[in-house]
Coordinates of C-alpha atoms and ligand atoms in Angstrom, one line a residue:
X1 CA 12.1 20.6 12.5
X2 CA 11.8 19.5 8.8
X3 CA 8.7 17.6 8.0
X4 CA 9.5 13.6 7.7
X5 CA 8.6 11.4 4.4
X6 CA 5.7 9.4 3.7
X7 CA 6.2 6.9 1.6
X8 CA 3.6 4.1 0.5
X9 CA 4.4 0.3 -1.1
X10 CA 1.6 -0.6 -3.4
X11 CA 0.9 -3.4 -5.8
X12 CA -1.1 -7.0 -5.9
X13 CA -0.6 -9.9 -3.6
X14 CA 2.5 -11.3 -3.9
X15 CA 4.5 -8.6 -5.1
X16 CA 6.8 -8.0 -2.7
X17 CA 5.6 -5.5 0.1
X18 CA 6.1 -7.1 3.0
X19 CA 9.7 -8.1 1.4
X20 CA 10.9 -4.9 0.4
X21 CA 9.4 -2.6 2.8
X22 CA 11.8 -4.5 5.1
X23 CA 14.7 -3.9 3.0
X24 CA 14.1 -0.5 2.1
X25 CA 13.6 0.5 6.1
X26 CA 17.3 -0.9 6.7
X27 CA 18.7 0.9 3.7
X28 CA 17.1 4.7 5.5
X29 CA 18.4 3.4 8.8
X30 CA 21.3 3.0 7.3
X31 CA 21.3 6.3 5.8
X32 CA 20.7 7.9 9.6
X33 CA 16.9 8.2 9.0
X34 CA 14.4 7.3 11.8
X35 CA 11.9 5.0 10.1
X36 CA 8.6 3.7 11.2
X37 CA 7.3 0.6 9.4
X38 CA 3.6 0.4 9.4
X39 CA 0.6 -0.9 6.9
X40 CA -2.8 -0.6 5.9
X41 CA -5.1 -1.5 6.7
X42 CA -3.9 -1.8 10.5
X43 CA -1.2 0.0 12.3
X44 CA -2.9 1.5 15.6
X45 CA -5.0 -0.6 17.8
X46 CA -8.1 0.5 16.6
X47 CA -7.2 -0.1 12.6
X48 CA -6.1 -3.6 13.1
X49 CA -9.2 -4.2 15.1
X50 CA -10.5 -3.4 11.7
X51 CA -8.5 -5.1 9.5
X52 CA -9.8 -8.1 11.6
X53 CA -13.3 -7.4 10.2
X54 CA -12.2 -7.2 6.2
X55 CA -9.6 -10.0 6.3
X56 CA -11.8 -12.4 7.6
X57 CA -15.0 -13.9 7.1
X58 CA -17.0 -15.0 3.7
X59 CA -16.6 -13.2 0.4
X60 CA -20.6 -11.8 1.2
X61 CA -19.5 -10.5 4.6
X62 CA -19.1 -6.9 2.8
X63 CA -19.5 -5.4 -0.2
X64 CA -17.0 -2.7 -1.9
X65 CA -18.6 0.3 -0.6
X66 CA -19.0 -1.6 2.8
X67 CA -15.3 -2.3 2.5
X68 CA -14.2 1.6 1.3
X69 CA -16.2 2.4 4.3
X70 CA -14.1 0.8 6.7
X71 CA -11.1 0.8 5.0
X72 CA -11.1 5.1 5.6
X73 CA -11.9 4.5 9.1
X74 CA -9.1 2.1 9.6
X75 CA -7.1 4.6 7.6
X76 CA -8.0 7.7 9.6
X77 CA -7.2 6.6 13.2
X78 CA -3.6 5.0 11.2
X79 CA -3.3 8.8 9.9
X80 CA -4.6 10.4 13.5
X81 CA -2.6 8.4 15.6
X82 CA 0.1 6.8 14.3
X83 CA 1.3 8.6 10.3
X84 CA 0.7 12.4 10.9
X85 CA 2.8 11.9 14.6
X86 CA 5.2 10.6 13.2
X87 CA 5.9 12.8 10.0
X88 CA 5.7 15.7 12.5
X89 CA 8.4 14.6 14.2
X90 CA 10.9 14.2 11.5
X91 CA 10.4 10.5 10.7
X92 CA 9.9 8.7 8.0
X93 CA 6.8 6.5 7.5
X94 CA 6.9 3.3 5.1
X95 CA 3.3 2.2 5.1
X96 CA 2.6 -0.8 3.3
X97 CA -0.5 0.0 1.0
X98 CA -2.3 3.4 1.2
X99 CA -5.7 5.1 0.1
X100 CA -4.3 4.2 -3.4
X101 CA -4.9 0.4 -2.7
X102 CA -8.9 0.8 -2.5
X103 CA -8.8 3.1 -5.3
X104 CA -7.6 0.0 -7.2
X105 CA -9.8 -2.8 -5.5
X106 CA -13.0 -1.0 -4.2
X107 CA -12.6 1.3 -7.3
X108 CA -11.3 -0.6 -10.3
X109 CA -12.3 -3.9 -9.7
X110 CA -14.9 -3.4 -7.3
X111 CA -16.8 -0.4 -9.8
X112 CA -16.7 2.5 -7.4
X113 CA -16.1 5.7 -8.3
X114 CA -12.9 7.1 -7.8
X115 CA -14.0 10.6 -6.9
X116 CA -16.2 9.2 -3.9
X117 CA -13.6 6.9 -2.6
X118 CA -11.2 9.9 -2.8
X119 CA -14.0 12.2 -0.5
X120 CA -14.2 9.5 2.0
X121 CA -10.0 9.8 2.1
X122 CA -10.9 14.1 2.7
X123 CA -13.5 13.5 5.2
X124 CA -11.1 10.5 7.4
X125 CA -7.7 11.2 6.8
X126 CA -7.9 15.1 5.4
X127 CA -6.9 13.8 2.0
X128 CA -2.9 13.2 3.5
X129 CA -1.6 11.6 0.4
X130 CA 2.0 10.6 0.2
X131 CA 5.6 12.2 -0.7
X132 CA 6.0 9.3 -3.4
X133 CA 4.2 6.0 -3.9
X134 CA 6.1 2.8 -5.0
X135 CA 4.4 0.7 -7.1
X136 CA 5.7 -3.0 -7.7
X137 CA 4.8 -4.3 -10.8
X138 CA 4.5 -7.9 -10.9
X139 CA 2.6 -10.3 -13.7
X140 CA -0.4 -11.5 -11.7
X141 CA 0.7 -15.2 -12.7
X142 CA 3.4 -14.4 -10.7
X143 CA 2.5 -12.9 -7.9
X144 CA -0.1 -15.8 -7.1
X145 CA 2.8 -18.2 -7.1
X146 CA 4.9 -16.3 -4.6
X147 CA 1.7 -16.4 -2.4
X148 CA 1.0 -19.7 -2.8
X149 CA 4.4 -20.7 -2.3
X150 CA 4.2 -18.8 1.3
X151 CA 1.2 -19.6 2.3
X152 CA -1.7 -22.5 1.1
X153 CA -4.8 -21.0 2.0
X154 CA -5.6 -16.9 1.3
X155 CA -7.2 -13.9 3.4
X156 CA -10.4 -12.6 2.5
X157 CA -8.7 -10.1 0.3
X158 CA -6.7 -12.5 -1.1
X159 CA -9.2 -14.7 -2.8
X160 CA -11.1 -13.2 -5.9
X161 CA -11.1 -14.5 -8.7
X162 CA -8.3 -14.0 -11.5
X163 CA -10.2 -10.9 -13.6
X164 CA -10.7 -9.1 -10.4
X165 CA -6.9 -9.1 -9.9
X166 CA -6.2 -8.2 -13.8
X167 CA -8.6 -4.8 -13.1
X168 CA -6.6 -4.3 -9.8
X169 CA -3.3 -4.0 -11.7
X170 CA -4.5 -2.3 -14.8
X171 CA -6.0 0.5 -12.4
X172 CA -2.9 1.1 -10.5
X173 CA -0.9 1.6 -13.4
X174 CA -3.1 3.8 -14.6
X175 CA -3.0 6.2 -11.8
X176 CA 0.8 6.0 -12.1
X177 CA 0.5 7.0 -15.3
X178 CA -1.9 9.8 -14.5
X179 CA -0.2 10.7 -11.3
X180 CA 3.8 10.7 -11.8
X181 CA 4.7 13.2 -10.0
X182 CA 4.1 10.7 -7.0
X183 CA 3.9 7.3 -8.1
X184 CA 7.0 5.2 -9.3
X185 CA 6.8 2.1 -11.2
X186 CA 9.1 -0.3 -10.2
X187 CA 10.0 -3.9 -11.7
X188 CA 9.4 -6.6 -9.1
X189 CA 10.6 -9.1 -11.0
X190 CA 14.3 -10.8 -10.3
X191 CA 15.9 -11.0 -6.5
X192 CA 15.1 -9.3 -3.8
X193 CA 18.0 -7.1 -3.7
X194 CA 17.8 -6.0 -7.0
X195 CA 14.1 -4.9 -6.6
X196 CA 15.4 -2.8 -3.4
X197 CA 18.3 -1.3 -5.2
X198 CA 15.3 0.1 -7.7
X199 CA 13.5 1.4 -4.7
X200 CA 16.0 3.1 -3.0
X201 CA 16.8 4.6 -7.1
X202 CA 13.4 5.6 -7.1
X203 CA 13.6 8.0 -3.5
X204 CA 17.0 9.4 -4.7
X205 CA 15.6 13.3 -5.2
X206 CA 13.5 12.7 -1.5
X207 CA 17.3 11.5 0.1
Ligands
ATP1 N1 12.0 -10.8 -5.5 C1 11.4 -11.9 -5.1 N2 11.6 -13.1 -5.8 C2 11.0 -14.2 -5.4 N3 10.2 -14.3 -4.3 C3 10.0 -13.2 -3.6 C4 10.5 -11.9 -4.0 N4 10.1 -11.0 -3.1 C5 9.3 -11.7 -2.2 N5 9.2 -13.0 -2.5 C6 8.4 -14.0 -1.8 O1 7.1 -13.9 -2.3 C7 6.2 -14.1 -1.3 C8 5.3 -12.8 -1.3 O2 6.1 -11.7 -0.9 P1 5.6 -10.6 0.1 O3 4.9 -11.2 1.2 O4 6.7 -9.6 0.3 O5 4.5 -9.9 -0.9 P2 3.4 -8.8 -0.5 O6 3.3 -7.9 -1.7 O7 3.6 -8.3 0.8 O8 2.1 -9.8 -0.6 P3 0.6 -9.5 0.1 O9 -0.1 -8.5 -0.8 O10 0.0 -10.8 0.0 O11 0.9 -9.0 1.5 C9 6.9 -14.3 0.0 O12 7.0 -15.7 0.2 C10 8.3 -13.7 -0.3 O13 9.3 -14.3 0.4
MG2 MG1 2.4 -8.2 2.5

């Protein structure tokens, strides 16, 4: 049986994950794909038991290596249990952030080095990486006012301060710059719809 796709949403709060990942499973299923909706970190029991731990609590609770820690042991039960499965049977896997999103925040705005953050990925997850990464690019500015307008108060995550979430974007548009064979930029500016017609552009060669 062919191998199914893995494909990862990345980008800052706000952007448009959750949003679009939801479109874009609709549009597959539409196509006849089987499509499994899932995100990071969480996914299997065991992750979100994890994601528990870094989306809660004080900023001090952990720091970046701490968090790239148990970010790739959230990441390689998800890939044990719940991505590699799945891809083996045929499916395709929309995963809302990936390894990608602590090279950004542990590594860009959080100072660690990519290369280490990278061997943590090899030793959990056996360095699975996926077919094509969609990146939504969104002005921070804008991004904080979708959040706030969904929600008042912020995860863990969610509340840095404004320069951390400047080196966050400027870090994953660097690797999509130094990686585009995977990554896609896509513009998530205007309405929703338009945003998913770019993302469904952007997996035409994978269809
Ligand atoms: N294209 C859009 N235009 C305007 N508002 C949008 C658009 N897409 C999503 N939103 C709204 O912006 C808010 C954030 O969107 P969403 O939750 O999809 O972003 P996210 O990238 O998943 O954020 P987070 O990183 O915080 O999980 C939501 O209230 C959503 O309804
Ligand atoms: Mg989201």
């Amino acid at each position: 049986m062919e191998r199914g796709r893995f494909i990862s949403l990345e980008g800052g709060e706000g952007a448009g994950k959750s949003t679009q990942i939801r479109l874009l499973a609709e549009a597959l299923e539409a196509r006849g794909k089987h499509v499994v909706v899932t995100r990071e970190p969480g996914g299997t029991e065991g992750a979100e038991a994890i994601r528990a731990l870094l989306l809660s609590g004080g900023q001090d609770r952990w720091n970046d290596a701490t968090e790239a820690l148990l970010f790739a042991a959230a990441r390689a039960d998800h890939v044990a249990k719940l991505i590699r499965p799945a891809l083996d049977r045929g499916d395709w896997v929309l995963c809302d952030r990936f390894v990608d999103s602590t090279r950004a925040y542990q590594g860009g705005a959080g100072g660690m080095a990519d290369a280490d953050i990278l061997m943590l990925h090899q030793i959990g997850s056996g360095g699975l990486l996926p077919d094509r990464t969609l990146l939504l690019d969104l002005p921070v500015e804008e991004g904080a006012r979708r959040a706030a307008a969904r929600s008042a108060t912020a995860d863990r995550m969610g509340a840095k301060a404004r320069d951390y979430y400047q080196k966050v974007g400027a870090r994953f548009r660097a690797m999509a710059e130094a990686e585009a064979d995977r990554f896609r930029l896509i513009d998530a500016m205007g309405a929703p719809e338009d945003v998913s017609a770019r993302l469904l552009a952007a997996l035409d060669d994978l269809l």
